[in-house]
Amino acid sequence: MTTHRPGTEPPRHTPLQDAQGIAFGVLMVALSVTLMQHLGFVTGQTAGLALVVSYATGWSFGAVFFVVNLPFYWLALARIGVGFTIKTFLAVGLLSLLAGWLPSVFEIGALAPLPGALLVGATAGAGLLALFRHGASLGGVGVLAVYLQDRTGFRAGWTQLIVDAAVFGLAFLVLDPVPVLWSLLGAVVLNLIIAINHRRDHYVAF
């Protein structure tokens, strides 16, 4: 946790710190997506929507995820800033590539649903937390969540939880309900990590 004296300017991350933070965040989320695809799980936000579409159509998750995020960049650019938008665009593009590449170099053996759900939520939560703390997101609802938290104080995790409910409702309509139910546990773990840890008053570097 970064601290600073009252009345002084909060420290800024260096470009190298931002690069490693974003790279780590994207890698963790890509690992989470790989685990989800292996288990037939879904998640919330635009990633969840892209997974549902990918399962239903056979289209590549990475391609669907990249396209689904395109309409949200105007909000990031108009409401949050150029730097955030560029970082988010790069993070989305990198995740789209890694999500297609990891399954070819990373083989998953037996993985039971319970530890799988916990790992899915923990890796995605850690990844998103790293992205948020380095001024980026994975687009879509992440952009909206960060915007609302910065402007109103409403926690990013709670915004994501509301949208997750809608995505999971769609998943129940088109997928096997058993893995979708296990996916709910992963979503709870993810959103608790974000809600508890992503606080401007606790982490002041930007």
XYZ file of N, CA and C in Angstrom:
618
model
N 0.839 -1.187 0.000
C 0.000 0.000 0.000
C 0.878 1.242 0.000
N 0.572 2.206 -0.854
C 1.317 3.444 -0.932
C 0.726 4.464 0.020
N 1.585 5.182 0.750
C 1.111 6.223 1.656
C 1.784 7.535 1.316
N 1.165 8.633 1.727
C 1.780 9.936 1.538
C 1.316 10.859 2.646
N 2.052 11.933 2.877
C 1.723 12.867 3.934
C 0.529 13.729 3.519
N -0.372 14.047 4.463
C -1.511 14.910 4.140
C -1.041 16.233 3.567
N -1.735 16.717 2.561
C -1.402 17.989 1.946
C -0.385 17.898 0.845
N 0.159 16.711 0.604
C 1.112 16.536 -0.480
C 0.446 15.821 -1.641
N 1.050 15.942 -2.807
C 0.513 15.305 -4.009
C 0.739 13.798 -3.939
N -0.303 12.977 -4.193
C -0.102 11.521 -4.192
C 0.943 11.122 -5.227
N 1.753 10.108 -4.939
C 2.780 9.685 -5.897
C 2.158 9.103 -7.155
N 2.838 9.303 -8.258
C 2.379 8.739 -9.528
C 3.173 7.479 -9.856
N 2.500 6.540 -10.517
C 3.223 5.386 -11.038
C 4.086 5.821 -12.208
N 5.264 5.226 -12.335
C 6.097 5.473 -13.498
C 5.552 4.677 -14.683
N 5.921 5.020 -15.908
C 5.483 4.222 -17.062
C 5.847 2.749 -16.939
N 7.025 2.456 -16.388
C 7.425 1.062 -16.214
C 6.523 0.362 -15.201
N 6.184 1.047 -14.109
C 5.278 0.465 -13.122
C 3.903 0.207 -13.731
N 3.415 1.152 -14.530
C 2.131 0.959 -15.204
C 2.188 -0.234 -16.151
N 3.265 -0.341 -16.903
C 3.394 -1.427 -17.879
C 3.385 -2.786 -17.186
N 4.156 -2.920 -16.110
C 4.193 -4.221 -15.435
C 2.883 -4.504 -14.714
N 2.247 -3.467 -14.174
C 0.970 -3.669 -13.495
C -0.122 -4.105 -14.460
N -0.169 -3.473 -15.623
C -1.171 -3.832 -16.625
C -0.892 -5.217 -17.194
N 0.393 -5.516 -17.456
C 0.750 -6.840 -17.979
C 0.373 -7.936 -16.981
N 0.667 -7.698 -15.696
C 0.302 -8.677 -14.672
C -1.210 -8.851 -14.606
N -1.926 -7.726 -14.613
C -3.380 -7.785 -14.529
C -3.997 -8.553 -15.677
N -3.550 -8.278 -16.889
C -4.093 -8.967 -18.061
C -3.757 -10.457 -18.017
N -2.541 -10.791 -17.603
C -2.155 -12.201 -17.527
C -3.029 -12.952 -16.529
N -3.301 -12.345 -15.375
C -4.147 -13.000 -14.382
C -5.569 -13.204 -14.910
N -6.098 -12.219 -15.599
C -7.448 -12.364 -16.140
C -7.462 -13.391 -17.270
N -6.424 -13.409 -18.099
C -6.340 -14.418 -19.162
C -6.293 -15.822 -18.572
N -5.569 -15.992 -17.465
C -5.541 -17.280 -16.784
C -6.933 -17.645 -16.270
N -7.631 -16.659 -15.721
C -8.992 -16.899 -15.231
C -9.913 -17.322 -16.374
N -9.813 -16.660 -17.513
C -10.646 -17.011 -18.669
C -10.336 -18.429 -19.148
N -9.062 -18.792 -19.153
C -8.668 -20.143 -19.562
C -9.275 -21.190 -18.629
N -9.244 -20.911 -17.322
C -9.860 -21.816 -16.352
C -11.370 -21.905 -16.567
N -11.997 -20.764 -16.831
C -13.446 -20.753 -17.062
C -13.823 -21.569 -18.286
N -13.090 -21.419 -19.359
C -13.395 -22.166 -20.571
C -13.193 -23.668 -20.356
N -12.181 -24.037 -19.576
C -11.948 -25.454 -19.279
C -13.111 -26.045 -18.480
N -13.659 -25.273 -17.550
C -14.725 -25.743 -16.675
C -16.124 -25.489 -17.224
N -16.227 -24.722 -18.310
C -17.527 -24.349 -18.846
C -18.211 -23.277 -18.021
N -17.421 -22.478 -17.290
C -17.958 -21.422 -16.443
C -18.186 -20.147 -17.258
N -18.897 -19.231 -16.643
C -19.063 -17.890 -17.189
C -18.696 -16.896 -16.101
N -18.753 -15.637 -16.426
C -18.537 -14.584 -15.453
C -19.427 -13.414 -15.838
N -19.275 -12.307 -15.147
C -20.114 -11.155 -15.450
C -19.441 -10.192 -16.404
N -19.998 -8.993 -16.503
C -19.457 -7.906 -17.306
C -19.387 -8.281 -18.787
N -18.587 -7.552 -19.538
C -18.469 -7.828 -20.966
C -17.755 -9.153 -21.222
N -16.836 -9.540 -20.318
C -16.167 -10.840 -20.482
C -17.178 -11.970 -20.388
N -18.122 -11.861 -19.464
C -19.154 -12.883 -19.337
C -20.044 -12.951 -20.560
N -20.423 -11.777 -21.058
C -21.235 -11.742 -22.266
C -20.492 -12.368 -23.433
N -19.191 -12.059 -23.551
C -18.393 -12.633 -24.636
C -18.279 -14.152 -24.496
N -18.148 -14.638 -23.264
C -18.081 -16.089 -23.048
C -19.390 -16.771 -23.441
N -20.519 -16.180 -23.045
C -21.816 -16.770 -23.391
C -21.974 -16.838 -24.915
N -21.623 -15.750 -25.596
C -21.709 -15.725 -27.056
C -20.761 -16.755 -27.661
N -19.553 -16.856 -27.102
C -18.571 -17.813 -27.608
C -19.060 -19.252 -27.456
N -19.614 -19.581 -26.279
C -20.146 -20.930 -26.067
C -21.299 -21.234 -27.019
N -22.179 -20.243 -27.221
C -23.383 -20.469 -28.013
C -23.106 -20.557 -29.512
N -22.047 -19.881 -29.964
C -21.802 -19.787 -31.400
C -20.546 -20.518 -31.865
N -19.605 -20.776 -30.935
C -18.332 -21.358 -31.324
C -17.322 -20.330 -31.784
N -17.693 -19.050 -31.747
C -16.757 -17.992 -32.127
C -15.677 -17.852 -31.074
N -14.534 -17.320 -31.466
C -13.422 -17.097 -30.558
C -13.795 -16.092 -29.469
N -13.486 -16.439 -28.208
C -13.745 -15.500 -27.117
C -13.016 -14.179 -27.342
N -11.725 -14.264 -27.737
C -10.940 -13.050 -27.904
C -11.546 -12.085 -28.898
N -12.005 -12.598 -30.035
C -12.600 -11.744 -31.061
C -13.907 -11.133 -30.571
N -14.753 -11.952 -29.949
C -16.039 -11.450 -29.449
C -15.802 -10.405 -28.361
N -14.872 -10.676 -27.456
C -14.580 -9.750 -26.367
C -14.097 -8.412 -26.895
N -13.229 -8.434 -27.885
C -12.711 -7.191 -28.455
C -13.836 -6.368 -29.081
N -14.722 -7.019 -29.833
C -15.812 -6.315 -30.511
C -16.835 -5.780 -29.515
N -17.181 -6.574 -28.503
C -18.170 -6.152 -27.510
C -17.722 -4.881 -26.792
N -16.428 -4.725 -26.616
C -15.920 -3.565 -25.878
C -15.873 -2.278 -26.690
N -15.968 -2.362 -28.002
C -15.805 -1.172 -28.833
C -16.748 -0.018 -28.468
N -18.045 -0.260 -28.193
C -18.931 0.873 -27.896
C -18.600 1.617 -26.603
N -17.814 1.003 -25.716
C -17.558 1.617 -24.418
C -16.390 2.600 -24.429
N -15.614 2.613 -25.505
C -14.451 3.495 -25.511
C -14.833 4.970 -25.541
N -15.989 5.285 -26.112
C -16.391 6.696 -26.137
C -16.609 7.208 -24.722
N -17.159 6.364 -23.830
C -17.359 6.767 -22.435
C -16.017 6.964 -21.749
N -15.094 6.040 -21.971
C -13.773 6.167 -21.371
C -13.079 7.438 -21.837
N -13.191 7.742 -23.139
C -12.528 8.919 -23.691
C -13.184 10.206 -23.217
N -14.528 10.239 -23.221
C -15.246 11.460 -22.884
C -15.291 11.737 -21.390
N -15.343 10.692 -20.580
C -15.583 10.867 -19.153
C -14.372 10.663 -18.270
N -13.413 9.839 -18.698
C -12.300 9.504 -17.805
C -10.976 10.072 -18.316
N -10.731 10.019 -19.615
C -9.512 10.629 -20.127
C -8.804 9.785 -21.165
N -7.890 10.431 -21.876
C -7.169 9.790 -22.970
C -6.265 8.685 -22.444
N -5.533 8.978 -21.347
C -4.598 7.995 -20.810
C -5.288 6.706 -20.417
N -6.409 6.826 -19.704
C -7.174 5.653 -19.289
C -7.678 4.887 -20.509
N -8.159 5.606 -21.509
C -8.698 4.962 -22.706
C -7.623 4.180 -23.449
N -6.446 4.773 -23.592
C -5.356 4.092 -24.292
C -4.933 2.839 -23.534
N -4.776 2.965 -22.202
C -4.384 1.809 -21.390
C -5.438 0.700 -21.478
N -6.709 1.089 -21.450
C -7.787 0.115 -21.516
C -7.823 -0.576 -22.870
N -7.663 0.196 -23.941
C -7.644 -0.379 -25.282
C -6.516 -1.395 -25.417
N -5.335 -1.057 -24.891
C -4.199 -1.973 -24.960
C -4.451 -3.218 -24.113
N -5.054 -3.030 -22.932
C -5.336 -4.169 -22.058
C -6.342 -5.111 -22.701
N -7.388 -4.562 -23.321
C -8.399 -5.388 -23.993
C -7.771 -6.147 -25.157
N -6.958 -5.456 -25.937
C -6.302 -6.114 -27.068
C -5.377 -7.228 -26.621
N -4.611 -6.969 -25.545
C -3.692 -7.988 -25.039
C -4.451 -9.185 -24.490
N -5.548 -8.936 -23.768
C -6.330 -10.057 -23.253
C -6.932 -10.873 -24.388
N -7.403 -10.214 -25.426
C -7.969 -10.923 -26.572
C -6.938 -11.870 -27.188
N -5.689 -11.426 -27.238
C -4.625 -12.268 -27.792
C -4.242 -13.397 -26.831
N -4.053 -13.055 -25.552
C -3.623 -14.054 -24.579
C -4.676 -15.133 -24.361
N -5.956 -14.740 -24.397
C -7.023 -15.714 -24.180
C -7.043 -16.766 -25.276
N -6.617 -16.404 -26.477
C -6.534 -17.374 -27.556
C -5.246 -18.176 -27.546
N -4.190 -17.603 -26.946
C -2.878 -18.251 -26.971
C -2.668 -19.206 -25.796
N -3.103 -18.826 -24.589
C -2.840 -19.631 -23.392
C -3.286 -21.094 -23.509
N -4.500 -21.373 -24.029
C -4.913 -22.782 -24.099
C -3.992 -23.657 -24.940
N -3.221 -23.054 -25.847
C -2.323 -23.851 -26.686
C -1.001 -24.161 -25.992
N -0.704 -23.467 -24.891
C 0.573 -23.684 -24.200
C 0.374 -24.048 -22.728
N -0.874 -24.124 -22.294
C -1.162 -24.346 -20.878
C -2.257 -25.390 -20.782
N -1.870 -26.618 -20.419
C -2.818 -27.718 -20.361
C -3.314 -27.907 -18.934
N -4.638 -27.955 -18.759
C -5.241 -28.122 -17.446
C -5.713 -29.565 -17.295
N -5.322 -30.203 -16.186
C -5.758 -31.565 -15.915
C -7.062 -31.557 -15.144
N -7.171 -32.449 -14.174
C -8.389 -32.525 -13.368
C -8.519 -31.282 -12.483
N -9.678 -30.685 -12.502
C -9.945 -29.516 -11.676
C -11.407 -29.554 -11.252
N -11.631 -29.771 -9.968
C -12.995 -29.860 -9.452
C -13.654 -28.481 -9.465
N -14.989 -28.431 -9.536
C -15.680 -27.137 -9.646
C -15.428 -26.178 -8.487
N -15.373 -26.683 -7.238
C -15.204 -25.785 -6.097
C -13.864 -25.058 -6.108
N -12.728 -25.782 -6.136
C -11.458 -25.041 -6.220
C -11.342 -24.267 -7.526
N -11.956 -24.786 -8.594
C -11.936 -24.054 -9.859
C -12.617 -22.708 -9.743
N -13.784 -22.681 -9.086
C -14.507 -21.418 -8.911
C -13.711 -20.436 -8.072
N -13.061 -20.947 -7.019
C -12.251 -20.070 -6.167
C -11.052 -19.504 -6.930
N -10.395 -20.355 -7.733
C -9.257 -19.895 -8.533
C -9.686 -18.900 -9.602
N -10.820 -19.161 -10.240
C -11.341 -18.237 -11.256
C -11.580 -16.859 -10.647
N -12.249 -16.817 -9.498
C -12.536 -15.531 -8.869
C -11.303 -14.825 -8.359
N -10.366 -15.590 -7.766
C -9.169 -14.983 -7.194
C -8.246 -14.416 -8.272
N -8.038 -15.166 -9.355
C -7.142 -14.683 -10.411
C -7.744 -13.485 -11.143
N -9.039 -13.543 -11.431
C -9.674 -12.401 -12.097
C -9.708 -11.181 -11.180
N -9.986 -11.396 -9.896
C -10.021 -10.277 -8.957
C -8.670 -9.604 -8.819
N -7.614 -10.419 -8.693
C -6.269 -9.859 -8.587
C -5.894 -9.103 -9.856
N -6.273 -9.662 -11.010
C -5.954 -9.009 -12.269
C -6.663 -7.682 -12.442
N -7.969 -7.656 -12.156
C -8.719 -6.408 -12.297
C -8.248 -5.362 -11.298
N -7.905 -5.790 -10.089
C -7.405 -4.858 -9.088
C -6.111 -4.205 -9.559
N -5.220 -4.991 -10.138
C -3.976 -4.444 -10.675
C -4.254 -3.443 -11.790
N -5.189 -3.772 -12.673
C -5.519 -2.859 -13.773
C -6.105 -1.559 -13.243
N -7.043 -1.633 -12.317
C -7.649 -0.428 -11.757
C -6.592 0.460 -11.094
N -5.678 -0.158 -10.379
C -4.682 0.626 -9.641
C -3.635 1.249 -10.569
N -3.594 0.810 -11.804
C -2.662 1.401 -12.762
C -3.401 2.159 -13.864
N -4.612 2.607 -13.537
C -5.337 3.501 -14.443
C -5.838 2.850 -15.696
N -6.249 1.582 -15.621
C -6.763 0.877 -16.792
C -7.929 0.002 -16.359
N -8.570 -0.609 -17.329
C -9.620 -1.593 -17.053
C -9.665 -2.537 -18.243
N -10.650 -3.422 -18.241
C -10.863 -4.281 -19.406
C -12.098 -3.842 -20.161
N -12.339 -2.552 -20.147
C -13.409 -1.970 -20.942
C -14.781 -2.291 -20.399
N -15.795 -2.013 -21.214
C -17.167 -2.354 -20.876
C -17.594 -1.855 -19.521
N -18.112 -2.767 -18.705
C -18.624 -2.419 -17.394
C -17.512 -1.930 -16.476
N -16.273 -2.404 -16.706
C -15.159 -1.911 -15.914
C -14.994 -0.411 -16.058
N -15.149 0.121 -17.267
C -15.085 1.563 -17.501
C -16.186 2.267 -16.725
N -17.401 1.752 -16.840
C -18.527 2.354 -16.136
C -18.336 2.291 -14.633
N -17.828 1.156 -14.136
C -17.641 0.982 -12.695
C -16.611 1.957 -12.135
N -15.478 2.100 -12.809
C -14.446 3.025 -12.359
C -14.947 4.467 -12.429
N -15.659 4.798 -13.506
C -16.211 6.145 -13.649
C -17.162 6.487 -12.504
N -18.085 5.579 -12.189
C -19.044 5.828 -11.123
C -18.358 5.929 -9.759
N -17.348 5.085 -9.535
C -16.658 5.167 -8.238
C -15.922 6.485 -8.087
N -15.234 6.923 -9.137
C -14.484 8.165 -9.061
C -15.394 9.385 -8.937
N -16.582 9.324 -9.546
C -17.467 10.489 -9.550
C -18.446 10.509 -8.371
N -18.883 9.337 -7.923
C -19.926 9.292 -6.897
C -19.503 8.569 -5.623
N -18.411 7.811 -5.678
C -18.003 7.035 -4.529
C -18.655 5.668 -4.447
N -19.574 5.372 -5.368
C -20.224 4.062 -5.386
C -19.205 3.018 -5.806
N -18.997 1.996 -4.976
C -17.927 1.034 -5.182
C -18.012 0.345 -6.537
N -16.858 0.203 -7.189
C -16.797 -0.452 -8.494
C -17.314 -1.888 -8.417
N -17.003 -2.563 -7.317
C -17.437 -3.944 -7.176
C -18.940 -4.104 -7.153
N -19.633 -3.137 -6.528
C -21.095 -3.236 -6.470
C -21.728 -2.974 -7.839
N -21.171 -2.043 -8.599
C -21.673 -1.811 -9.959
C -21.535 -3.079 -10.799
N -20.386 -3.713 -10.694
C -20.151 -4.930 -11.460
C -21.089 -6.045 -11.017
N -21.385 -6.108 -9.731
C -22.260 -7.152 -9.218
C -23.661 -7.030 -9.804
N -24.153 -5.802 -9.952
C -25.476 -5.578 -10.523
C -25.523 -6.055 -11.974
N -24.506 -5.693 -12.735
C -24.471 -6.094 -14.144
C -24.262 -7.605 -14.264
N -23.470 -8.162 -13.346
C -23.256 -9.609 -13.359
C -24.573 -10.367 -13.287
N -25.491 -9.864 -12.467
C -26.780 -10.540 -12.307
C -27.498 -10.659 -13.644
N -27.439 -9.607 -14.452
C -28.087 -9.637 -15.762
C -27.407 -10.637 -16.702
N -26.067 -10.662 -16.685
C -25.338 -11.579 -17.564
C -25.595 -13.033 -17.160
N -25.621 -13.286 -15.853
C -25.876 -14.651 -15.401
C -27.304 -15.095 -15.731
N -28.228 -14.153 -15.694
C -29.591 -14.487 -16.098
C -29.629 -14.975 -17.536
N -28.879 -14.314 -18.424
C -28.790 -14.746 -19.818
C -28.111 -16.111 -19.920
N -27.051 -16.325 -19.118
C -26.331 -17.596 -19.154
C -27.241 -18.761 -18.776
N -28.106 -18.559 -17.798
C -29.023 -19.624 -17.386
C -29.987 -20.008 -18.505
N -30.249 -19.072 -19.406
C -31.180 -19.347 -20.495
C -30.562 -20.192 -21.606
N -29.238 -20.117 -21.770
C -28.621 -20.753 -22.937
C -27.585 -21.826 -22.594
N -27.203 -21.954 -21.302
C -26.157 -22.904 -20.930
C -26.657 -23.886 -19.875
N -25.878 -24.939 -19.658
C -26.154 -25.900 -18.596
C -26.150 -25.156 -17.257
N -27.201 -25.268 -16.456
C -27.281 -24.479 -15.224
C -26.266 -24.865 -14.150
N -25.751 -26.103 -14.158
C -24.830 -26.535 -13.096
C -23.518 -25.735 -13.117
N -22.794 -25.681 -14.246
C -21.578 -24.853 -14.244
C -21.871 -23.370 -14.057
N -23.045 -22.924 -14.488
C -23.402 -21.522 -14.267
C -23.549 -21.243 -12.776
N -24.126 -22.197 -12.044
C -24.258 -22.036 -10.598
C -22.886 -21.991 -9.924
N -21.971 -22.863 -10.339
C -20.616 -22.807 -9.800
C -19.941 -21.489 -10.162
N -20.257 -20.968 -11.328
C -19.668 -19.696 -11.756
C -20.049 -18.556 -10.825
N -21.233 -18.648 -10.227
C -21.673 -17.602 -9.310
C -20.710 -17.450 -8.136
N -20.169 -18.565 -7.660
C -19.201 -18.500 -6.561
C -17.958 -17.739 -6.989
N -17.475 -18.030 -8.196
C -16.318 -17.306 -8.701
C -16.586 -15.814 -8.821
N -17.795 -15.449 -9.266
C -18.151 -14.040 -9.398
C -18.213 -13.346 -8.039
N -18.706 -14.062 -7.030
C -18.754 -13.492 -5.680
C -17.344 -13.227 -5.158
N -16.445 -14.196 -5.339
C -15.056 -14.025 -4.900
C -14.421 -12.836 -5.610
N -14.601 -12.756 -6.929
C -14.038 -11.657 -7.717
C -14.519 -10.308 -7.196
N -15.832 -10.159 -7.042
C -16.379 -8.863 -6.661
C -16.074 -8.488 -5.220
N -15.942 -9.474 -4.337
C -15.525 -9.169 -2.972
C -14.098 -8.632 -2.946
N -13.216 -9.208 -3.758
C -11.835 -8.721 -3.837
C -11.806 -7.268 -4.284
N -12.586 -6.937 -5.328
C -12.616 -5.568 -5.828
C -13.257 -4.631 -4.805
N -14.397 -5.019 -4.248
C -15.128 -4.148 -3.328
C -14.326 -3.847 -2.062
N -13.594 -4.835 -1.566
C -12.851 -4.651 -0.322
C -11.533 -3.908 -0.538
N -10.880 -4.167 -1.658
C -9.519 -3.662 -1.849
C -9.394 -2.423 -2.718
N -10.348 -2.155 -3.605
C -10.203 -1.008 -4.504
C -10.802 0.226 -3.854
N -9.982 0.900 -3.053
C -10.424 2.093 -2.343
C -9.380 3.181 -2.496
N -9.818 4.358 -2.940
C -8.904 5.472 -3.148
C -8.252 5.925 -1.858
N -8.964 5.803 -0.719
C -8.394 6.265 0.544
C -7.361 5.297 1.098
N -7.278 4.082 0.558
C -6.288 3.123 1.007
C -5.103 3.038 0.053
N -5.342 3.261 -1.218
C -4.281 3.163 -2.210
C -4.284 4.463 -2.997
N -3.304 5.324 -2.732
C -3.394 6.699 -3.218
C -2.506 6.977 -4.417
N -1.657 6.046 -4.807
C -0.819 6.274 -5.979
C -1.682 6.243 -7.233
N -1.306 7.007 -8.264
C -2.063 7.006 -9.509
C -1.155 7.314 -10.674
